[in-house]
Short mmCIF file of C-alpha atoms and ligand atoms in Angstrom, two decimals:
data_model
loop_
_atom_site.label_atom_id
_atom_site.label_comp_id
_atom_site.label_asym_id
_atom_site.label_seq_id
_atom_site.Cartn_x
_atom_site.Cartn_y
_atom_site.Cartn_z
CA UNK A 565 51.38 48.45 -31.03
CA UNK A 566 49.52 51.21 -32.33
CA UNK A 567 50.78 55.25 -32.24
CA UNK A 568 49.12 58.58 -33.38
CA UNK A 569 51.00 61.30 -35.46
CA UNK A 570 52.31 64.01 -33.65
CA UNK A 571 50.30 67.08 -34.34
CA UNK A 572 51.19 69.91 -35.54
CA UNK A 573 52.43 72.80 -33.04
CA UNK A 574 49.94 75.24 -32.58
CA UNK A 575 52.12 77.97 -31.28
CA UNK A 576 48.73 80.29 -31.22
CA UNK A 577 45.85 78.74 -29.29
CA UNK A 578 45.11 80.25 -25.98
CA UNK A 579 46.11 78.96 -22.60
CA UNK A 580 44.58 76.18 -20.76
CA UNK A 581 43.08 76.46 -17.35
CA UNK A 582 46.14 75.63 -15.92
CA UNK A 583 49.90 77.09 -15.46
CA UNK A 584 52.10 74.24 -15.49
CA UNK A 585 54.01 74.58 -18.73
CA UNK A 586 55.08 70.75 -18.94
CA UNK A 587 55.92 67.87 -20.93
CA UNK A 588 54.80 64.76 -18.92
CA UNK A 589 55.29 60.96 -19.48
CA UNK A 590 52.18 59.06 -18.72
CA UNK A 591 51.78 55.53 -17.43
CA UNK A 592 48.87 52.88 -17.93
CA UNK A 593 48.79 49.55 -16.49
CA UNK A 594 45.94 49.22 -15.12
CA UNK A 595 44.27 46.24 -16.77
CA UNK A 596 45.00 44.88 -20.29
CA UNK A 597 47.11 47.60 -22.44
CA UNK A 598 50.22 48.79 -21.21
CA UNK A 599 50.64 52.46 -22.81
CA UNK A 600 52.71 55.32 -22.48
CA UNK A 601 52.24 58.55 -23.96
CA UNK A 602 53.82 62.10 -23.68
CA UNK A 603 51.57 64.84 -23.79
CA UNK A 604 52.13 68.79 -23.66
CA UNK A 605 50.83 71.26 -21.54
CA UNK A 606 47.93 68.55 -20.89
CA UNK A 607 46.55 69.03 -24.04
CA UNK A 608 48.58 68.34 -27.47
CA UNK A 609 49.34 64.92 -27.87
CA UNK A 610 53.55 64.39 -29.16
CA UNK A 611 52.77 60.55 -28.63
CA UNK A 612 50.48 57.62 -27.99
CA UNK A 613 51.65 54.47 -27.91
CA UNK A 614 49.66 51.22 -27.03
CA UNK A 615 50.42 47.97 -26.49
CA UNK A 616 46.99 46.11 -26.51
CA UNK A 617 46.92 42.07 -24.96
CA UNK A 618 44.01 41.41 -26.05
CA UNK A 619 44.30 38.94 -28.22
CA UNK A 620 46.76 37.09 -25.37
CA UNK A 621 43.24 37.55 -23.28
CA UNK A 622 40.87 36.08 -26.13
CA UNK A 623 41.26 32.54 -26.04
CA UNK A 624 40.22 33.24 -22.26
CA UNK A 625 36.89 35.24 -22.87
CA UNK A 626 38.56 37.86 -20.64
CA UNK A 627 41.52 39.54 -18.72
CA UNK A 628 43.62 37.28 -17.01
CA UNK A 629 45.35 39.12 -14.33
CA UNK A 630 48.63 37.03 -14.16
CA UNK A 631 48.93 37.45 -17.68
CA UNK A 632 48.47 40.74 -17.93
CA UNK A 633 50.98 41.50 -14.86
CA UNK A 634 53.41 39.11 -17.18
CA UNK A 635 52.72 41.20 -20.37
CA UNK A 636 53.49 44.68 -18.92
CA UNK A 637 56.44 43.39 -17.55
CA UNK A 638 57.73 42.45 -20.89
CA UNK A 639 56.58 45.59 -22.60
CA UNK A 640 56.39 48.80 -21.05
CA UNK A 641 59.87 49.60 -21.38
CA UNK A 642 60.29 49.40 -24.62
CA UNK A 643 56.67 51.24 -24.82
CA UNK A 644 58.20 54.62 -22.88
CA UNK A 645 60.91 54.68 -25.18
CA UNK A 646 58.79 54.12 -28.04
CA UNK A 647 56.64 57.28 -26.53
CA UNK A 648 59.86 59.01 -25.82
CA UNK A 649 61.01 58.73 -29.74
CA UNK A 650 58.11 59.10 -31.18
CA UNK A 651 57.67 62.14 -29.23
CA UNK A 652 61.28 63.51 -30.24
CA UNK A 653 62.34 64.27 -26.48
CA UNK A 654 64.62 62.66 -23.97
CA UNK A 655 64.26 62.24 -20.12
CA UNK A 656 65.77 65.85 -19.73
CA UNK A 657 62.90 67.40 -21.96
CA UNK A 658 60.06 66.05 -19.15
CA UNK A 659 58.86 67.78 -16.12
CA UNK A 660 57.64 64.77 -14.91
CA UNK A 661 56.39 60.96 -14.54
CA UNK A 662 52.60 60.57 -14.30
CA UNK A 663 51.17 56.69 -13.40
CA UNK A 664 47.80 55.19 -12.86
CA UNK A 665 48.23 54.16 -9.25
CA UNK A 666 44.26 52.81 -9.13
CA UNK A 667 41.64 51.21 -9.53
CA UNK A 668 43.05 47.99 -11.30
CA UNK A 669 44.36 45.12 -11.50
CA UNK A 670 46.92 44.58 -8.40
CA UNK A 671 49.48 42.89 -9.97
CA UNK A 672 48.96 44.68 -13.41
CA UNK A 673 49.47 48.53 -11.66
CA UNK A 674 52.35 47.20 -9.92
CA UNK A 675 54.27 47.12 -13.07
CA UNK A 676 53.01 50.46 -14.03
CA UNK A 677 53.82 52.11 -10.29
CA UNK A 678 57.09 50.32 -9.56
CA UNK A 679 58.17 50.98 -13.35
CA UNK A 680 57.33 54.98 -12.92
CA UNK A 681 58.91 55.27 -9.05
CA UNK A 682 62.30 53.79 -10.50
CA UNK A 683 62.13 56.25 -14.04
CA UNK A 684 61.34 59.14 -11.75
CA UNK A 685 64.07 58.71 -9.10
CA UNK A 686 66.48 57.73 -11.74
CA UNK A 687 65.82 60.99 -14.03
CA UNK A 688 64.91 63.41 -11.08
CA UNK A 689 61.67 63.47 -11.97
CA UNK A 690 57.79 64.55 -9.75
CA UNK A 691 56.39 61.50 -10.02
CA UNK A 692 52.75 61.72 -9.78
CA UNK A 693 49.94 59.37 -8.99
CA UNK A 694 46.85 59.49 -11.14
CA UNK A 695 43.44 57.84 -10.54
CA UNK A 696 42.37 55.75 -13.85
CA UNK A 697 38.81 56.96 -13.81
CA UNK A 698 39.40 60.45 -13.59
CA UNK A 699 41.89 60.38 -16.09
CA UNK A 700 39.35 59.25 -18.30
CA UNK A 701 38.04 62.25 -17.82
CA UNK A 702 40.38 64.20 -19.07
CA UNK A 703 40.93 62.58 -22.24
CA UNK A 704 38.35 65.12 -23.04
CA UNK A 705 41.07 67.92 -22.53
CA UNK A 706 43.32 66.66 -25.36
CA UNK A 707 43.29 68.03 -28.49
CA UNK A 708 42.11 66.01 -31.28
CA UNK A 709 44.27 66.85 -34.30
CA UNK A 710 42.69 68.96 -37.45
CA UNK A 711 39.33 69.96 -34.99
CA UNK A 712 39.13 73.01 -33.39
CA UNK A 713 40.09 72.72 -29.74
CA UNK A 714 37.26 73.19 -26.86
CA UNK A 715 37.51 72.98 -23.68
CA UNK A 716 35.20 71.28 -21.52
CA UNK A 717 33.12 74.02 -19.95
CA UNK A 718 32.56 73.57 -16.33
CA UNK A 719 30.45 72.58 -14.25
CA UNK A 720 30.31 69.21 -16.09
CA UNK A 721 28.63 66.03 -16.49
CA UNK A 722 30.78 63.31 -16.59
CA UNK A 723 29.51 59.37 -17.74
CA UNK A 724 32.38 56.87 -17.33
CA UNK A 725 31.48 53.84 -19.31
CA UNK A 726 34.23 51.14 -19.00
CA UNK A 727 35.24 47.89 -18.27
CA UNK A 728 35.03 48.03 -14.54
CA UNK A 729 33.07 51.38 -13.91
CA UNK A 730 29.67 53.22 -14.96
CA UNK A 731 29.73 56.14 -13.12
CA UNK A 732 28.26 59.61 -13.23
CA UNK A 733 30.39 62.49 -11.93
CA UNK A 734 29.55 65.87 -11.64
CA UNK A 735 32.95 67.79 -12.41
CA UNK A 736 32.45 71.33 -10.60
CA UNK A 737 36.51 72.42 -11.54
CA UNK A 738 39.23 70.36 -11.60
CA UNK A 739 39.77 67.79 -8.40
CA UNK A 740 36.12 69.24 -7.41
CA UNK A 741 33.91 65.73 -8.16
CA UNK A 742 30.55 64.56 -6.40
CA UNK A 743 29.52 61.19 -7.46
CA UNK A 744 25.96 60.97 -8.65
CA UNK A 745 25.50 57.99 -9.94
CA UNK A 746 27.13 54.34 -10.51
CA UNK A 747 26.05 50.72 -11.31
CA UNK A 748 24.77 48.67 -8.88
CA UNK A 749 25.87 45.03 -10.68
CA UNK A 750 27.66 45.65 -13.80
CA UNK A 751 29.44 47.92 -15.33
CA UNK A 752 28.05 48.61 -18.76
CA UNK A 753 31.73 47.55 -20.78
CA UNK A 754 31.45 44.07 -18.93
CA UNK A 755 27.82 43.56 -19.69
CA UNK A 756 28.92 44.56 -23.44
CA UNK A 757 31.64 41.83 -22.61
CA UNK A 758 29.22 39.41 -21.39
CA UNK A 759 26.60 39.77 -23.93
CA UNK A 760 29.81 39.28 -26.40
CA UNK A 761 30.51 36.09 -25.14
CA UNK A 762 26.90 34.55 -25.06
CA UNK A 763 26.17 35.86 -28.76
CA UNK A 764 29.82 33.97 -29.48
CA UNK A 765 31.37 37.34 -30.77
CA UNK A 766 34.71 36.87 -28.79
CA UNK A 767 36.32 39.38 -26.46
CA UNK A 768 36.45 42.34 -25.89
CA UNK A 769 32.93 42.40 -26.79
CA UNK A 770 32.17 46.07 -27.23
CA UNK A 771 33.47 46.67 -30.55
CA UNK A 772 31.97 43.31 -31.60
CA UNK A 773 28.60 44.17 -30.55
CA UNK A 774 28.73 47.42 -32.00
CA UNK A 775 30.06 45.59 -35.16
CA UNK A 776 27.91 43.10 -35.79
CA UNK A 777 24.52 45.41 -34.70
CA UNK A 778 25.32 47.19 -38.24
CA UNK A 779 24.08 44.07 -39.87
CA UNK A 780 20.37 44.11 -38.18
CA UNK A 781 17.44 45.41 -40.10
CA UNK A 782 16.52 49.09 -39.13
CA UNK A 783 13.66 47.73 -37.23
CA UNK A 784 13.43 44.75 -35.54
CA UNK A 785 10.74 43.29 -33.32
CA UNK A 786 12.93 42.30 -30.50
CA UNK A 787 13.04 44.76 -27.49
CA UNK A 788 14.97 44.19 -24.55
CA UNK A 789 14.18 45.97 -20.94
CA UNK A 790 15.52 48.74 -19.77
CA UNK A 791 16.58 49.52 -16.22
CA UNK A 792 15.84 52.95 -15.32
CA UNK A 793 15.37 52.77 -11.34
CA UNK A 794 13.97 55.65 -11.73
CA UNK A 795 14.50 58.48 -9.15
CA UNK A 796 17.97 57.71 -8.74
CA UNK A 797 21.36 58.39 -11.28
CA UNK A 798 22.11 54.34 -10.58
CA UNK A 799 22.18 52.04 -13.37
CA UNK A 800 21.88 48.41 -13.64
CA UNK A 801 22.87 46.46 -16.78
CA UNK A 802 22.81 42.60 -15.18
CA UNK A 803 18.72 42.04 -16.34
CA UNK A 804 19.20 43.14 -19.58
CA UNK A 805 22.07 40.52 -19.67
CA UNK A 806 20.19 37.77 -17.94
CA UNK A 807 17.00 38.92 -20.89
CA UNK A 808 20.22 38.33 -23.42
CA UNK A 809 20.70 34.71 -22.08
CA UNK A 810 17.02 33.86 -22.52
CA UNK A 811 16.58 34.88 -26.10
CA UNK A 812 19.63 33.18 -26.83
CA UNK A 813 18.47 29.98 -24.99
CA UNK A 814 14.98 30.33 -27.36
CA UNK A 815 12.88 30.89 -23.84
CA UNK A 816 10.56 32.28 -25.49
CA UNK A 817 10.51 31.38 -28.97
CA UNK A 818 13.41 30.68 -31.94
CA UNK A 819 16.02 33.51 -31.37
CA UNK A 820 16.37 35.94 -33.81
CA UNK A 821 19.32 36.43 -35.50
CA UNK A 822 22.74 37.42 -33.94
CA UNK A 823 22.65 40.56 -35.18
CA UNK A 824 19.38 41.79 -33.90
CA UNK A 825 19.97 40.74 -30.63
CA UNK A 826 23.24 42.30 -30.75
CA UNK A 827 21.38 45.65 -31.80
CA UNK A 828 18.51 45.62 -29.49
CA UNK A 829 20.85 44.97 -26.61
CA UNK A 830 23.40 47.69 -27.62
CA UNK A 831 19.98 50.14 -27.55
CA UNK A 832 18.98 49.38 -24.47
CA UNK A 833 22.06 50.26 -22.60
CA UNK A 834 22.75 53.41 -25.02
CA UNK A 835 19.15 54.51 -24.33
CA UNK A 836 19.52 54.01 -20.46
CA UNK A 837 22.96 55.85 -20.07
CA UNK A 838 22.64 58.69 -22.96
CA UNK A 839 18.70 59.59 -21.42
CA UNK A 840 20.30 59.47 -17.31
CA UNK A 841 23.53 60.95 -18.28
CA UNK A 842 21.88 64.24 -20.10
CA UNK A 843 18.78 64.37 -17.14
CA UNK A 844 21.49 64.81 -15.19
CA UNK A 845 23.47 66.96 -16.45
CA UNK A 846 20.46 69.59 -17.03
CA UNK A 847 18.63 68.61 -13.05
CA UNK A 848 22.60 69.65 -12.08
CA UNK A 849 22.95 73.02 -14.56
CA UNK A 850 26.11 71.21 -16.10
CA UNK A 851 27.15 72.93 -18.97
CA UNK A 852 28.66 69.91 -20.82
CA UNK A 853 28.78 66.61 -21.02
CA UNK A 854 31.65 64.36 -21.05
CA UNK A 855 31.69 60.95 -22.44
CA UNK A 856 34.76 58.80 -21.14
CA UNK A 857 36.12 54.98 -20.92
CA UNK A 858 36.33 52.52 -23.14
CA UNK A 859 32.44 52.08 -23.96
CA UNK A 860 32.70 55.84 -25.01
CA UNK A 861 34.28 54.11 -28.33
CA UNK A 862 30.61 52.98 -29.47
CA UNK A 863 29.03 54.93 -32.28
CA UNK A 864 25.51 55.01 -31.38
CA UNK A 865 26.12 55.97 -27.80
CA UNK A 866 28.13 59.11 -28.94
CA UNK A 867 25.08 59.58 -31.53
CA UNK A 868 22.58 59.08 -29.06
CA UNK A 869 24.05 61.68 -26.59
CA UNK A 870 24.61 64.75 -29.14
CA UNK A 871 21.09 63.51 -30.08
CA UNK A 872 19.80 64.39 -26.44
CA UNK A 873 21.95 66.65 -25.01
CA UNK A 874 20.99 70.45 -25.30
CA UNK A 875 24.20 71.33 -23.85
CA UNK A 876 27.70 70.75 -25.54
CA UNK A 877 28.78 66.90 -25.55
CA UNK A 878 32.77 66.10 -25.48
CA UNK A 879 33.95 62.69 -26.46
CA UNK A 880 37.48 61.57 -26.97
CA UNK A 881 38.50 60.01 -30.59
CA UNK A 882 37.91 56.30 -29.74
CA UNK A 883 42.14 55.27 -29.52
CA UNK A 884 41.86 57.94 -26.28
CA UNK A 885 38.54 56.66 -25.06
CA UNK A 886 39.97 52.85 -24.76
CA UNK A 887 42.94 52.83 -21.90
CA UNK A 888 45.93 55.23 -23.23
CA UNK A 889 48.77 56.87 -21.07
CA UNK A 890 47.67 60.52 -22.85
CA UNK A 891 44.45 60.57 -20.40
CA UNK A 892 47.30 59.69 -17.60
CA UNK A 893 49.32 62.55 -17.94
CA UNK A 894 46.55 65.27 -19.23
CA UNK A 895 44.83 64.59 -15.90
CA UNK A 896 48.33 65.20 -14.43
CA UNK A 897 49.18 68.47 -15.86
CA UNK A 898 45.72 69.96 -14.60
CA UNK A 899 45.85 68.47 -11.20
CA UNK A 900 49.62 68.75 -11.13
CA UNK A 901 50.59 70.16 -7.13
CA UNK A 902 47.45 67.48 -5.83
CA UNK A 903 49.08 64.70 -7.31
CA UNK A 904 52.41 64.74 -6.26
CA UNK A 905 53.76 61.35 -4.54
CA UNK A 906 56.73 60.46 -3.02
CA UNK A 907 58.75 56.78 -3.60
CA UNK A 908 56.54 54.80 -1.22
CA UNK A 909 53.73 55.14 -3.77
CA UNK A 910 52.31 51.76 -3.57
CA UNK A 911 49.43 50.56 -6.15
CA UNK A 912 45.91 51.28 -4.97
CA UNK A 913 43.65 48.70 -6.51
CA UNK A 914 40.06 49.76 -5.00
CA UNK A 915 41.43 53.27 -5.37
CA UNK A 916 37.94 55.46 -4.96
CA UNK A 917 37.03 58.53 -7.28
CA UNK A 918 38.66 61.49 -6.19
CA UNK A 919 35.08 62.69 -4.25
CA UNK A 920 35.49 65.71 -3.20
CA UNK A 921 32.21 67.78 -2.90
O1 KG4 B 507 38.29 51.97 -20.41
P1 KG4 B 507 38.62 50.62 -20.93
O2 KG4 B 507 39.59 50.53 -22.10
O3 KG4 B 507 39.20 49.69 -19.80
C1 KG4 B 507 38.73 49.78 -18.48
O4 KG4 B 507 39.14 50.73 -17.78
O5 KG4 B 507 37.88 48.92 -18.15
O6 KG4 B 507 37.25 49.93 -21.33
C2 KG4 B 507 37.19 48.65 -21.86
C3 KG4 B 507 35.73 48.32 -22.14
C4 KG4 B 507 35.50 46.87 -22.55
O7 KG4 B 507 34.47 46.35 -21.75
C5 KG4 B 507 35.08 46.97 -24.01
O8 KG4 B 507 34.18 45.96 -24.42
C6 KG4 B 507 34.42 48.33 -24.05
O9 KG4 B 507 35.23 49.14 -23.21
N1 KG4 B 507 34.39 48.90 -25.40
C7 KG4 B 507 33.25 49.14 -26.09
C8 KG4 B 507 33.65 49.61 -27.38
N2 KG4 B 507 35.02 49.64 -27.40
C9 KG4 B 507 35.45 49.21 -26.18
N3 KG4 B 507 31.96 48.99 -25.74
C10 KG4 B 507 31.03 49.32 -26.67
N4 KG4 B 507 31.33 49.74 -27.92
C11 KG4 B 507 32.61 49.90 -28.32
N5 KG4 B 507 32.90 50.33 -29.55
ZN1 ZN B 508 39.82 52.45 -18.37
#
């Protein structure tokens, strides 16, 4: 279990875009780390905690879903009252109970949901359903400790790198999204994950990759294709992995090294999404970019984008990029009266992208 430090109040900084003063509890279950968090005014963080499986998940080379249900089940109570402590407040302190109701894992949100509906009727609380991938979003509204604070300047560009998704979202205000772009096989965390496995890095694979690309020589002679299907925001990651499998396999000669296949991969899918996410962004007049999701945790992809991007980029601190119930309730706060749900929330597993422009 891992936990930031409560910052320190900043009694002066100006208002954010929205007027719900609040303190809300936020819920994550949607796939692998059950986390709870309690965040202020949807912007300073009073606590983050995370319960990662993933090492339950590694022998497996991925997330098993009836273990992860299992898991969350075990933990998350203990994990709000971790969030609650750490965050020195009680149930009478909140002005509401923010969960992920979707996309997920079935069983996994179930936990969250059902967990949240029974807190919030309990305590008298809103209860309020959040989308996963939006919340991602907003992890770009939080305040990162000892930086000045920014907020995202709209219209934005939004790239959602995760485990599931690769989307790009143009944010025109908040609850205002058009969908520009997605993958059309995988999403770029699960290629990461993929690629992981065949280089025999373990899972998750991300943060391996990234790891173990440090080692390659500056320049290397291996180059990997790039997908650009050009003319449209898409992506597609799935050749590039299939171009992984035949290096490995020697196809074409004795494979190089683990770690230059590791890096040449890794720059193929940062130069494909940083080069689309910023031609976007200026073709649309955004004026920023938002990173989000877990593969906004890799170093050279956050490099490549401030690289590119003539136009402010936003990208959480890496512990809020990964899943985290802060992103949960910030999107909350700011989308607070939309939100609402009543007890019959049930979990939405193909939940769809709030699109609506
Ligand atoms: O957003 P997230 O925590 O969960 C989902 O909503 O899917 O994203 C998890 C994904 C995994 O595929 C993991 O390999 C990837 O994010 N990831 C990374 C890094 N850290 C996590 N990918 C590349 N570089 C990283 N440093
Ligand atoms: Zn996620």
């Amino acid at each position: 279990m891992t936990s930031d430090q409560r910052p320190a109040p900043n009694d002066q900084s100006p208002p954010t875009s929205h007027q719900h003063p609040s303190l809300i509890l936020g819920i994550e279950t949607s796939c692998d780390e059950t986390a709870a968090a309690v965040v202020e005014d949807g912007r300073r963080l009073l606590s983050n905690v995370i319960a990662s499986q993933f090492h339950l998940h590694a022998p497996f080379g991925g997330v098993v879903p009836e273990v992860a249900s299992r898991h969350h089940l075990e933990v998350i109570l203990q994990t709000i009252d971790a969030a609650l402590a750490e965050a020195k407040v009680t149930w009478r302190d909140l002005a509401a109970v923010a969960v992920t109701a979707g996309p997920g894992l079935a069983g996994a949100l179930l936990v969250g949901v059902n967990t949240a509906k029974a807190l919030a009727y309990a305590h008298d609380l809103p209860l309020l359903a959040v989308n996963h991938l939006e919340a991602h979003l907003y992890a770009n509204w939080i305040e990162v400790p000892g930086e000045d604070f920014r907020e995202p300047a709209l219209p934005a560009l939004g790239l959602i790198v995760s485990g599931g998704h690769t989307d790009l979202v143009l944010m025109r205000g908040h609850g205002s999204y058009e969908r520009l772009g997605r993958t059309r096989d995988d999403a770029a965390g699960e290629a990461f994950d993929k690629v992981g496995r065949l280089l025999g890095l373990g899972f998750p694979g991300g943060p391996a990759i990234e790891r173990t690309a440090r080692d390659a020589p500056a320049r290397t002679a291996l180059r990997l294709p790039r997908a650009w299907l050009k003319g449209s925001d898409d992506f597609s990651f799935s050749g590039l992995k299939t171009a992984v499998l035949h290096v490995v396999r020697g196809e074409s000669g004795a494979p190089p090294p683990v770690p230059e296949i590791a890096a040449a991969f890794q720059s193929s899918v940062v130069d494909v999404l940083s080069k689309k996410a910023v031609q976007a962004a200026l073709r649309e007049g955004a004026r920023s970019l938002l990173l989000s999701g877990g593969v906004a945790a890799n170093g050279p992809l956050r490099q490549a984008l401030i690289d590119r991007s003539p136009i402010p980029v936003h990208a959480p601190p890496p512990i809020l990029c990964t899943d985290n119930g802060a992103m949960i309730a910030a999107c909350a706060h700011h989308r607070f009266d939309a939100l609402r749900a009543g007890l019959d929330l049930d979990p939405q597993p193909g939940m769809r992208f709030a699109v609506t422009a």
